[in-house]
Tab-separated table of C-alpha atoms and ligand atoms in Angstrom:
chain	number	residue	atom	x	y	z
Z	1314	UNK	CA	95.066	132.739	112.199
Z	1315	UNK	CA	97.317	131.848	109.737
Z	1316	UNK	CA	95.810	130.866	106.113
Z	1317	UNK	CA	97.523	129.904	102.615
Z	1318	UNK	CA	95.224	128.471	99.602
Z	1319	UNK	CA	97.669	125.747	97.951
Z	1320	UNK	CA	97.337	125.176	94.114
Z	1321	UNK	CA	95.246	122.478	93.483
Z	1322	UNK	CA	97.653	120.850	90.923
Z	1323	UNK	CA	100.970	120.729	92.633
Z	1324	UNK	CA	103.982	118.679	91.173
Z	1325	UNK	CA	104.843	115.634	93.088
Z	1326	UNK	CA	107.764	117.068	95.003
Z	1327	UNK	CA	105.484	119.632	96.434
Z	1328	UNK	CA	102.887	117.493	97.667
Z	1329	UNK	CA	105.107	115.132	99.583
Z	1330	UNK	CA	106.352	118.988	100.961
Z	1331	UNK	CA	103.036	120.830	101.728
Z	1332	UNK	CA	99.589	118.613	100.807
Z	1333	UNK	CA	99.402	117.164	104.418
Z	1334	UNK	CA	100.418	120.155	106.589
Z	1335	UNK	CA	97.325	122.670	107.307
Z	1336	UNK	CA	98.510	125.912	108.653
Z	1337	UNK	CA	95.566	126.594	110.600
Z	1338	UNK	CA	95.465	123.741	112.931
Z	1339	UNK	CA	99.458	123.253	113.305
Z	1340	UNK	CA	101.739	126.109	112.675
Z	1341	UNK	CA	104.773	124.055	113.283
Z	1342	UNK	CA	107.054	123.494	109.967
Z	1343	UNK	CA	108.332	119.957	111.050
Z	1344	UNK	CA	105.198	117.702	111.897
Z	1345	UNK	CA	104.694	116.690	115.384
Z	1346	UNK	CA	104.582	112.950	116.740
Z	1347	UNK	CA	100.783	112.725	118.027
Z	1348	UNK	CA	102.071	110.260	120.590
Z	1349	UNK	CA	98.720	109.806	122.734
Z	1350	UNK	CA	96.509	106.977	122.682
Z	1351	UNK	CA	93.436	109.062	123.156
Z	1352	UNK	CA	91.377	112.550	123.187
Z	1353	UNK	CA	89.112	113.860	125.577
Z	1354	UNK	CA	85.843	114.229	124.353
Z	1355	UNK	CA	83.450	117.021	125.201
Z	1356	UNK	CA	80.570	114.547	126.581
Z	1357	UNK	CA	79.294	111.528	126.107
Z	1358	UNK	CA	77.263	112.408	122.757
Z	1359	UNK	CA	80.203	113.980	121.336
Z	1360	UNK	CA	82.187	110.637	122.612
Z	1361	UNK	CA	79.551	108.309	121.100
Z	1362	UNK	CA	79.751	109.953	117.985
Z	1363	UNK	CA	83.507	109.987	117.285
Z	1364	UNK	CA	83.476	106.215	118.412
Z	1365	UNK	CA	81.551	105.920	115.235
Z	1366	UNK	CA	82.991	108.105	112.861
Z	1367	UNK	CA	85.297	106.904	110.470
Z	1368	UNK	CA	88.952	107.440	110.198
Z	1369	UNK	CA	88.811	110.128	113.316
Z	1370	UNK	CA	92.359	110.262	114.323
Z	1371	UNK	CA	91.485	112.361	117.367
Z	1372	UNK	CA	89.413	109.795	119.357
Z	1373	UNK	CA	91.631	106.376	119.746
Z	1374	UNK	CA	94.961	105.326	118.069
Z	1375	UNK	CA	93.492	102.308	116.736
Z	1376	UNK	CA	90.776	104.673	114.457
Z	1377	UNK	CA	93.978	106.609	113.629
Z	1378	UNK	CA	96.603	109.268	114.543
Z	1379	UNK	CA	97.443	112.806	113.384
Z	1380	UNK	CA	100.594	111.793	112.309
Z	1381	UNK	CA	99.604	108.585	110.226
Z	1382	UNK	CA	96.736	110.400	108.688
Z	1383	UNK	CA	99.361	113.268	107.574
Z	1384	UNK	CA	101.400	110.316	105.470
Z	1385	UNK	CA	98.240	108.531	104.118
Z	1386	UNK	CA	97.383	112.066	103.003
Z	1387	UNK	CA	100.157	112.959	101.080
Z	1388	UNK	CA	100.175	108.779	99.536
Z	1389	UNK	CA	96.574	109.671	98.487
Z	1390	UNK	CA	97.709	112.417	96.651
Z	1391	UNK	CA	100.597	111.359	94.658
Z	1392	UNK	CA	98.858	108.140	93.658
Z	1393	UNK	CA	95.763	109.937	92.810
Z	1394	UNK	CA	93.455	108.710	94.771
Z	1395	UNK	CA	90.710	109.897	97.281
Z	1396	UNK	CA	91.635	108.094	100.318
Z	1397	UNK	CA	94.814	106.026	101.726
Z	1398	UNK	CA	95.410	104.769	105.176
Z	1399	UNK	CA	98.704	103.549	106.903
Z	1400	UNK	CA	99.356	100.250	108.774
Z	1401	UNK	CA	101.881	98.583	110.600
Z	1402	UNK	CA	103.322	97.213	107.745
Z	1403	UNK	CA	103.237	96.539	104.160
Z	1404	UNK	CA	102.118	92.473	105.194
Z	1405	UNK	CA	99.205	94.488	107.565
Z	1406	UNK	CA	98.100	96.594	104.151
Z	1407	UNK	CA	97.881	93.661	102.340
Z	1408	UNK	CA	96.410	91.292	104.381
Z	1409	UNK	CA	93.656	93.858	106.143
Z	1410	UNK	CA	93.221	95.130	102.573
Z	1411	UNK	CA	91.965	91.509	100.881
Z	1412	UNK	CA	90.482	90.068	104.710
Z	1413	UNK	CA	88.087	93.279	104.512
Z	1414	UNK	CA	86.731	92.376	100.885
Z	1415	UNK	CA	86.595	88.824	100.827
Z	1416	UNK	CA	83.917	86.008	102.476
Z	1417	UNK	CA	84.172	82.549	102.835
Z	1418	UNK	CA	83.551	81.472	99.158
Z	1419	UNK	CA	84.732	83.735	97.159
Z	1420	UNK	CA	87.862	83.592	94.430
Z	1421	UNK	CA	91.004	85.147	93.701
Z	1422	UNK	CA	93.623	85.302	91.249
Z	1423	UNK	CA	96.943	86.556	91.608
Z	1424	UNK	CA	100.852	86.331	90.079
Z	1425	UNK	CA	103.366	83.128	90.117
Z	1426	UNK	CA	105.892	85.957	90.787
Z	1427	UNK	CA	104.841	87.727	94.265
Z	1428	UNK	CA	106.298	88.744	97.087
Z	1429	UNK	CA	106.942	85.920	99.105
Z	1430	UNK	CA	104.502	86.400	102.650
Z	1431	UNK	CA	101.472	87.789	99.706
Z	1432	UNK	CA	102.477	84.142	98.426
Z	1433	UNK	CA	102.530	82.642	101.436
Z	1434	UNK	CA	99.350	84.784	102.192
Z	1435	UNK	CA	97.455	83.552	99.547
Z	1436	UNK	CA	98.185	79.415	99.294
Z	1437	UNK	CA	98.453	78.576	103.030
Z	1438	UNK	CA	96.265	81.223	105.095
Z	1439	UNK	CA	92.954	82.245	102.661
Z	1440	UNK	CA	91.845	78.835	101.876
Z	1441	UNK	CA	91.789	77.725	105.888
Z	1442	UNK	CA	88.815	80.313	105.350
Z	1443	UNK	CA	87.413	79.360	102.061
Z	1444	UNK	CA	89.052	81.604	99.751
Z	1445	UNK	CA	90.401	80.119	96.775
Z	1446	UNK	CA	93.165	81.440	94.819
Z	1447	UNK	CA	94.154	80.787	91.138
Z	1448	UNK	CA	97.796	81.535	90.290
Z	1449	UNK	CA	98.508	82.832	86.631
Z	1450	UNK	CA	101.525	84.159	84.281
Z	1451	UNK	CA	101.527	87.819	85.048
Z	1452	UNK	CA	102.644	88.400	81.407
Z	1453	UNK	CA	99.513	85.983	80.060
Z	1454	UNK	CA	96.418	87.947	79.855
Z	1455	UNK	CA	94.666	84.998	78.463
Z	1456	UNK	CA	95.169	83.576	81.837
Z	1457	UNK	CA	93.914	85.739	83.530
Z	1458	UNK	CA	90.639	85.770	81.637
Z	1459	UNK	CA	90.941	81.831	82.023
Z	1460	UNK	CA	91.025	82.228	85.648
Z	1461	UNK	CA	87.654	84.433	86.177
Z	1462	UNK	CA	84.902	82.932	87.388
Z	1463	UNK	CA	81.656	83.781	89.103
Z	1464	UNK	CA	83.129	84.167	92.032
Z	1465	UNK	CA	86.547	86.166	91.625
Z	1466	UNK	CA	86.331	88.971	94.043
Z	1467	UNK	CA	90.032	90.203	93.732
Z	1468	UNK	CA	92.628	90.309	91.418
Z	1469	UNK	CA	95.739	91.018	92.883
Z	1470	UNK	CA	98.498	91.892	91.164
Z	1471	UNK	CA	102.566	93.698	91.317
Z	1472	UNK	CA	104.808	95.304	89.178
Z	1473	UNK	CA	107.774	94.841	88.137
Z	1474	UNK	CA	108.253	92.155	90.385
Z	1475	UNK	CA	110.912	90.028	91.409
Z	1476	UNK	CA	113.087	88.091	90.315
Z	1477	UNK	CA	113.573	89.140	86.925
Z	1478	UNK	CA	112.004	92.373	87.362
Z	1479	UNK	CA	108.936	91.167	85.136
Z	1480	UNK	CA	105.671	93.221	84.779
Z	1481	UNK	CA	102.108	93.006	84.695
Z	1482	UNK	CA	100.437	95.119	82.066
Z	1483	UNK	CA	97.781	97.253	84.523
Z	1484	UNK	CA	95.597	98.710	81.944
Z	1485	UNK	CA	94.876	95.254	80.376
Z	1486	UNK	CA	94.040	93.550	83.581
Z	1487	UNK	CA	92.077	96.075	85.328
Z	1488	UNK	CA	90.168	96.397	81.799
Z	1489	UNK	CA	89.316	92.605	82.560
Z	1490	UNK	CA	88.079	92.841	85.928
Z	1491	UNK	CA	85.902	96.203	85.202
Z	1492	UNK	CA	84.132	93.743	82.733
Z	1493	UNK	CA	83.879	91.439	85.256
Z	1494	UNK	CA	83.075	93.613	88.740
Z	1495	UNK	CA	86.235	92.032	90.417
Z	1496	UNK	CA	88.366	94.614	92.523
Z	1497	UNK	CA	91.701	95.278	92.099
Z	1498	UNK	CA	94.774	95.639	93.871
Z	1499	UNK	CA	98.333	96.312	92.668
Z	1500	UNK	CA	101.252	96.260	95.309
Z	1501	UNK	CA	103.387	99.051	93.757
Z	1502	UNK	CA	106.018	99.042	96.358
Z	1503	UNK	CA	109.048	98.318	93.527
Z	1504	UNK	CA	107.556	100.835	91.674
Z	1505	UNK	CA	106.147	103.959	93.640
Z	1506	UNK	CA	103.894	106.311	92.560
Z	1507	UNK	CA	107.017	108.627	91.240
Z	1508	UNK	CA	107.448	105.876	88.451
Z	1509	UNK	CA	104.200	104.395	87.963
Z	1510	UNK	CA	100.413	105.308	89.214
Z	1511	UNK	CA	98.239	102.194	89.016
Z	1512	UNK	CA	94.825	103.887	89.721
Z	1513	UNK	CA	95.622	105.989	86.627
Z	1514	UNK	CA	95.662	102.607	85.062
Z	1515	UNK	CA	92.350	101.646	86.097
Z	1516	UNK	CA	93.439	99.470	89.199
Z	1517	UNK	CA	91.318	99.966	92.060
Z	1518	UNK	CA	93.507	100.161	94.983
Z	1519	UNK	CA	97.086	100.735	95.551
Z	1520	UNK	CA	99.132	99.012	98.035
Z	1521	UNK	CA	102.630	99.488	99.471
Z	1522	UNK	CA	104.936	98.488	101.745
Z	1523	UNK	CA	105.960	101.902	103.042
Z	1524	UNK	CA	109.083	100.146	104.786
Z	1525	UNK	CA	110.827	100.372	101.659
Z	1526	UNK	CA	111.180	103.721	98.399
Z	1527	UNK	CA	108.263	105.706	100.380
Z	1528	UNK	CA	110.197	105.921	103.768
Z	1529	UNK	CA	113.644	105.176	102.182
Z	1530	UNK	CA	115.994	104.834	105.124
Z	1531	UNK	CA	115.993	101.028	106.081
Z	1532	UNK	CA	114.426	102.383	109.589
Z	1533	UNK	CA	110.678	101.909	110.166
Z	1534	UNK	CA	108.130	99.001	109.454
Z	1535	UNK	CA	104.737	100.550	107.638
Z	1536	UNK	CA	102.406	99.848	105.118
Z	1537	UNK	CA	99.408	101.652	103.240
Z	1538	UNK	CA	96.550	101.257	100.974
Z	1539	UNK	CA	95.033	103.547	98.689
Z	1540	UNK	CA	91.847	104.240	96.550
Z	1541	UNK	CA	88.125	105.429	96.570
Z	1542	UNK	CA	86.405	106.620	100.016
Z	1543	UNK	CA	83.868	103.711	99.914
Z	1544	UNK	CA	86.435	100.817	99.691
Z	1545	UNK	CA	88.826	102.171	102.143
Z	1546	UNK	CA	86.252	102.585	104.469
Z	1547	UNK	CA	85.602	98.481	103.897
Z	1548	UNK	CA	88.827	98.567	105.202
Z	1549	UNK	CA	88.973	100.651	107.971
Z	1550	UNK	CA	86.143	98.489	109.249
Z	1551	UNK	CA	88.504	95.680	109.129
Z	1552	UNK	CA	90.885	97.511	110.429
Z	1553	UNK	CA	89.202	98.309	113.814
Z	1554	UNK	CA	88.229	94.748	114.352
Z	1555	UNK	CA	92.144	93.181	113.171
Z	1556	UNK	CA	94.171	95.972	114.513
Z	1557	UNK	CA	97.235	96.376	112.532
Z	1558	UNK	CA	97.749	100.024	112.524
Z	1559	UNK	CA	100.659	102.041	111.993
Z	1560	UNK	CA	102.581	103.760	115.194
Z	1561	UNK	CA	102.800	107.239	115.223
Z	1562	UNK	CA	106.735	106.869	115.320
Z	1563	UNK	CA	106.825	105.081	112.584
Z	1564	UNK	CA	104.568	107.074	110.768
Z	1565	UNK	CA	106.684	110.158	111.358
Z	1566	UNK	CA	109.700	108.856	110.004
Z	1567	UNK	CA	107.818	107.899	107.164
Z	1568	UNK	CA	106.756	111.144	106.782
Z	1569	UNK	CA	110.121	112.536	106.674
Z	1570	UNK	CA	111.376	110.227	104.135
Z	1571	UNK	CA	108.737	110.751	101.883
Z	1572	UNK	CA	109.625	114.358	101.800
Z	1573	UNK	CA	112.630	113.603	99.736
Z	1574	UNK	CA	110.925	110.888	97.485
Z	1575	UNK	CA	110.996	112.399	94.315
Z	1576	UNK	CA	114.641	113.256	94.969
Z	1577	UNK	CA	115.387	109.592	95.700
Z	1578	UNK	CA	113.740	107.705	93.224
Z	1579	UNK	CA	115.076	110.040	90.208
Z	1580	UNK	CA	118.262	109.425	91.473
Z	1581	UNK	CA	118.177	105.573	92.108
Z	1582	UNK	CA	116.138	105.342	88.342
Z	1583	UNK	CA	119.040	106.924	87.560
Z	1584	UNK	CA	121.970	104.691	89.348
Z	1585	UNK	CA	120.136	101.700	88.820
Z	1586	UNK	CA	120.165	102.306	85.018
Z	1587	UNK	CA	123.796	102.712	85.181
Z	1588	UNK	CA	124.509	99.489	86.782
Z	1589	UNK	CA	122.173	97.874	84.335
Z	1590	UNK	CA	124.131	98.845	81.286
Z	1591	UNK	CA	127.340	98.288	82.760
Z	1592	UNK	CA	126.613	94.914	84.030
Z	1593	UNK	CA	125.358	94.060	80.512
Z	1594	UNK	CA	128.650	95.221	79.183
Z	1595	UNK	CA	130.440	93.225	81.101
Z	1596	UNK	CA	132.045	89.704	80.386
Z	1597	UNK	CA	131.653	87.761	83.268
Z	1598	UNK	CA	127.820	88.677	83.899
Z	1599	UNK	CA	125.461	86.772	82.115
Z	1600	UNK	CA	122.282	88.490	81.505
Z	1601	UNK	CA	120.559	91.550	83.474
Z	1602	UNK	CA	116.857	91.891	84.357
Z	1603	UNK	CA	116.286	95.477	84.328
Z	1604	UNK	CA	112.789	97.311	82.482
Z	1605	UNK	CA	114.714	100.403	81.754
Z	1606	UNK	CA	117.098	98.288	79.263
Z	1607	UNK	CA	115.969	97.616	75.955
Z	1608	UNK	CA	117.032	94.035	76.152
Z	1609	UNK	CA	114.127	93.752	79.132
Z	1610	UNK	CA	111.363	91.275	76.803
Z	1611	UNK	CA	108.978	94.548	78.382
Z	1612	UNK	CA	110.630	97.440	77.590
Z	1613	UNK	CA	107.778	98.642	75.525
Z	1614	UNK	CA	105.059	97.858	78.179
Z	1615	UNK	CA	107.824	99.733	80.764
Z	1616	UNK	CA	107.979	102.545	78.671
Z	1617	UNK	CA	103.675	102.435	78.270
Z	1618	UNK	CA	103.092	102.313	82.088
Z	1619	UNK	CA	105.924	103.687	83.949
Z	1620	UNK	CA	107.567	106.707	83.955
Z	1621	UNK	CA	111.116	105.880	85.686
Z	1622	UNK	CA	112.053	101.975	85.584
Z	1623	UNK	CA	113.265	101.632	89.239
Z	1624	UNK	CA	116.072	101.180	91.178
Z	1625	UNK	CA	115.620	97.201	91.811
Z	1626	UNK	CA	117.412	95.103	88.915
Z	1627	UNK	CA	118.659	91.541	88.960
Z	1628	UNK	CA	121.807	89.883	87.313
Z	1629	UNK	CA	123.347	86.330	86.783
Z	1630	UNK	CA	126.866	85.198	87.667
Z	1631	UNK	CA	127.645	82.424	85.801
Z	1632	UNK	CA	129.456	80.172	88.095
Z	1633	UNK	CA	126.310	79.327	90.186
Z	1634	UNK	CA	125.832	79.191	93.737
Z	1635	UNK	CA	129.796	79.813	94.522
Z	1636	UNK	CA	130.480	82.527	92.044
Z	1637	UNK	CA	127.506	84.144	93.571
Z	1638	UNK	CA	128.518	83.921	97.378
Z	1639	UNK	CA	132.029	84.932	96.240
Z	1640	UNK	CA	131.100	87.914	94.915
Z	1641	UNK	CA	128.190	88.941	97.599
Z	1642	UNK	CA	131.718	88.694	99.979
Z	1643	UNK	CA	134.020	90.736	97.867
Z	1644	UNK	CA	131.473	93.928	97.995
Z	1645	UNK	CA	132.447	96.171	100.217
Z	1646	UNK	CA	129.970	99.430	99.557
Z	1647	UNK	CA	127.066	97.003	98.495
Z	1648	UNK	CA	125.887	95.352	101.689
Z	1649	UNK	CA	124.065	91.178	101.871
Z	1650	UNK	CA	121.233	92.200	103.896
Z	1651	UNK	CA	117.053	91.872	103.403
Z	1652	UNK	CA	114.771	94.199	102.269
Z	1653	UNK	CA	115.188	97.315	99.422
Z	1654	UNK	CA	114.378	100.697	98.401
Z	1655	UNK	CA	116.655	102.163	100.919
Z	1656	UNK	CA	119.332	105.193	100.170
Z	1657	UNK	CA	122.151	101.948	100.752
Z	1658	UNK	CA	122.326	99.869	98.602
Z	1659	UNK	CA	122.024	96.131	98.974
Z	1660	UNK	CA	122.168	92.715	97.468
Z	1661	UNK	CA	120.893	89.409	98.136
Z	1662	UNK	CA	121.578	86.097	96.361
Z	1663	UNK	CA	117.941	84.704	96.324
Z	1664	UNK	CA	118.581	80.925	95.288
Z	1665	UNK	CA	120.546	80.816	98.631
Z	1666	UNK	CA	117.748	82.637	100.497
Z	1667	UNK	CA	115.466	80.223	99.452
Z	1668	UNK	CA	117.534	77.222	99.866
Z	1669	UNK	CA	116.195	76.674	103.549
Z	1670	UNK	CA	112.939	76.484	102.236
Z	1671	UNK	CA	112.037	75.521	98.903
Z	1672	UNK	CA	113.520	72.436	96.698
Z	1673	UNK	CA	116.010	72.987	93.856
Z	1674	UNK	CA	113.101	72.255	91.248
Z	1675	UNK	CA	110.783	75.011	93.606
Z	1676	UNK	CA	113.249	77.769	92.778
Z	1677	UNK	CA	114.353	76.961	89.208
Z	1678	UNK	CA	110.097	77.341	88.594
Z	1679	UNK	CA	110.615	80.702	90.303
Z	1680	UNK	CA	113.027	81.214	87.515
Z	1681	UNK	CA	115.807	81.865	89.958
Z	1682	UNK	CA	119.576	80.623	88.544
Z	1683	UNK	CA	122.160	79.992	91.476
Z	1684	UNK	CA	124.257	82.573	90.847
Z	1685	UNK	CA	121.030	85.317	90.257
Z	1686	UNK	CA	122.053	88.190	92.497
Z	1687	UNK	CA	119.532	91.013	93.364
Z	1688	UNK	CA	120.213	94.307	94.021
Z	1689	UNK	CA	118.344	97.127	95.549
Z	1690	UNK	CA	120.379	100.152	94.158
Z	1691	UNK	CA	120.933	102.914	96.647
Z	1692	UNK	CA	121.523	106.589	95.790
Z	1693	UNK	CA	125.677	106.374	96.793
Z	1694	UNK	CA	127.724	107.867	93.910
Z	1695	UNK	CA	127.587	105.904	91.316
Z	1696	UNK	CA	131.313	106.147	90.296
Z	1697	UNK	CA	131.725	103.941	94.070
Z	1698	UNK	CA	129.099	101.846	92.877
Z	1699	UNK	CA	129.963	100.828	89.988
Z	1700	UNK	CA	134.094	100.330	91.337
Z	1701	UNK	CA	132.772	98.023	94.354
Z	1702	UNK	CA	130.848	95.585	91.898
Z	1703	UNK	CA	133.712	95.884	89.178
Z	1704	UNK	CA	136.419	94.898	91.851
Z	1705	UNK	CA	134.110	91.997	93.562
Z	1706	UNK	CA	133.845	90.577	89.982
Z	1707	UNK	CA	137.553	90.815	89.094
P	2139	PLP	C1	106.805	93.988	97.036
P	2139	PLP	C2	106.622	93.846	98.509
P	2139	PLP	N1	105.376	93.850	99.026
P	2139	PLP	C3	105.158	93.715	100.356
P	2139	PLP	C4	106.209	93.552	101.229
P	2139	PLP	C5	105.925	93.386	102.695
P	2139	PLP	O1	106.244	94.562	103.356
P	2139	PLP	P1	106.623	94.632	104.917
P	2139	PLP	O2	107.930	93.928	105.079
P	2139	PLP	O3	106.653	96.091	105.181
P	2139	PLP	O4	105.530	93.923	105.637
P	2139	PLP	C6	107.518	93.551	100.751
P	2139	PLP	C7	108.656	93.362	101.659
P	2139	PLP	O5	109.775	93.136	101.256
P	2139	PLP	C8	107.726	93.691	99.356
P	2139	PLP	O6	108.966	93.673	98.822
């Protein structure tokens, strides 16, 4: 049988390679896609018991699958924690995640700045169940310590964040809520544990949506959680009863992207950067939203928490809403289309985005300008980067 004792303090880049894959059971170098929906069982004690045993990913997809548990495995280890598990989506993570530790009474606090369906989440679906949710100033600690009460359960919080890329500082908050007993949860999707480890920071749990950095290709839907054994089993028990686990396609192509993570992310901290200080050089951009730049009104807490600021960054054109669409048209290696953290890179224009939804007065509080354009900056050369914004502004 074949055997191999791996160090127990590999580098990043060699855990997304190696920590999930055990020799012994699979000798196979690329994982395989555990397809089936279930496993024999050698009788009906033996069925019983897996029925009952949590996070078996030999006994019924909806417990788990070989392939899923081989991401969450290698998510648990670069975020340092014990446990993680994958779901259908980052919206599944975060909504099994906070359904499996709150009741009908209980409190929550979380950011003005979120991403929109953990907004939407939080002020339209909770309180139909008696949850009640204070928003706060993610930069305001005092608010946050005006927000606790009895009955805060959760503090939920992300960073950097859009839209101008601001951040929470972790250490501070999850200080708070130790004193306090409240859990909590950062979503470190813009982030990923390559630039920034939360539960290092004394945050609880860690959530993502996979469909972005950790995949990386703009292919798959996924989401995980991750922190101690006792809490994720909360929420594998809420898991079982809601149901919104990941697919074991999905989960492999996950798993394949996240091989090449650390690859990806130094190279988009690095591109993104690059855009950043050119776009600040430049006379028809207003200002830039980027942690990594020493104009960010962060920096220092960047520099304190993170280790690589990102490839997400924000900009405004000063012309407004036309300036904006013009130049979203003139791109030609950029591409208009949703999502981020994806080797292509892309750009939205969000005060048009939101337009369909929100008031004029709803999205200046969001402290979006017309002309504010994101971008998601891929890993294409940056020399072509740079060129296709420089010609769409000219
Ligand atoms: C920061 C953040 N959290 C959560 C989500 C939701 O993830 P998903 O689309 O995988 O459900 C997104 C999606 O854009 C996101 O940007």
């Amino acid at each position: 049988m074949l055997h191999r004792n791996l160090p127990s303090s590999l580098k990043q880049a060699t855990v997304a390679l190696h920590t999930d894959h055990d020799v012994e059971k699979d000798t196979s170098v690329s994982p395989p896609i555990h397809q089936s929906v279930t496993y024999l069982t050698e009788n009906a004690d033996d069925f019983a018991f897996k029925a009952q045993e949590p996070f078996n990913d030999m006994f019924y997809a909806r417990h788990g699958t070989q392939t899923s548990s081989r991401i969450a495995k290698i998510i648990a280890e670069l975020e340092g924690a014990e446990k993680a598990m994958m779901f259908a989506s980052g919206m599944g993570a975060i909504t099994t995640t906070i359904l499996a530790l709150v009741k009908s009474g209980d409190h929550m606090i979380a950011q003005k700045n979120q991403y929109s369906a953990s907004a939407s989440f939080l002020s339209k679906f909770l309180p139909r169940f008696g949850v009640d949710v204070t928003l706060v100033d993610q930069q305001s600690l005092k608010e946050f310590e005006k927000a606790v009460t009895p009955k805060t359960k959760i503090i939920l919080v992300e960073t950097p964040v859009n839209p101008l890329m601001s951040l929470t500082d972790l250490k501070l908050v999850s200080m708070l809520a130790k004193s306090h007993n409240i859990i909590t949860i950062c979503d470190n999707t813009f982030a990923t544990p390559i630039n920034q480890t939360p539960l290092n920071s004394g945050i609880d749990l860690v959530v993502h949506s996979a469909s972005k950095y950790i995949s990386g290709h703009h292919d798959l839907l996924a989401g995980s959680v991750a922190g101690t054994e006792a809490l994720l089993r909360q929420i594998w028990d809420a898991s079982m009863d809601l149901g919104p686990v990941a697919a074991p396609f999905n989960s492999w192509l996950a798993l394949r992207g996240i091989r090449t993570l650390k690859l990806r992310i130094m190279e988009h901290n690095s591109n993104a950067l690059k855009v950043a200080s050119f776009l600040e050089q430049h006379s028809k951009i207003g200002k830039v939203y980027y942690p990594g730049l020493s104009s960010h009104p962060q920096h220092d807490l960047a520099k304190s928490q993170m280790t690589g600021f990102g490839g997400m960054l924000a900009f405004d054109i000063p012309g407004g809403y036309d300036a904006g669409k013009s130049f979203l048209k003139n791109l030609n290696i950029c591409q208009n289309a949703a999502s981020l953290g994806g080797v292509d890179t892309l750009v939205i224009q969000p005060a048009v985005m939101f337009k369909a939804r929100l008031s004029d007065s709803e999205i200046r509080d969001l402290n979006i300008t017309p002309g504010m354009i994101r971008m998601s900056v891929g890993i294409e050369d940056i020399n072509d980067i740079v060129a296709d914004i420089d010609q769409a502004l000219n």
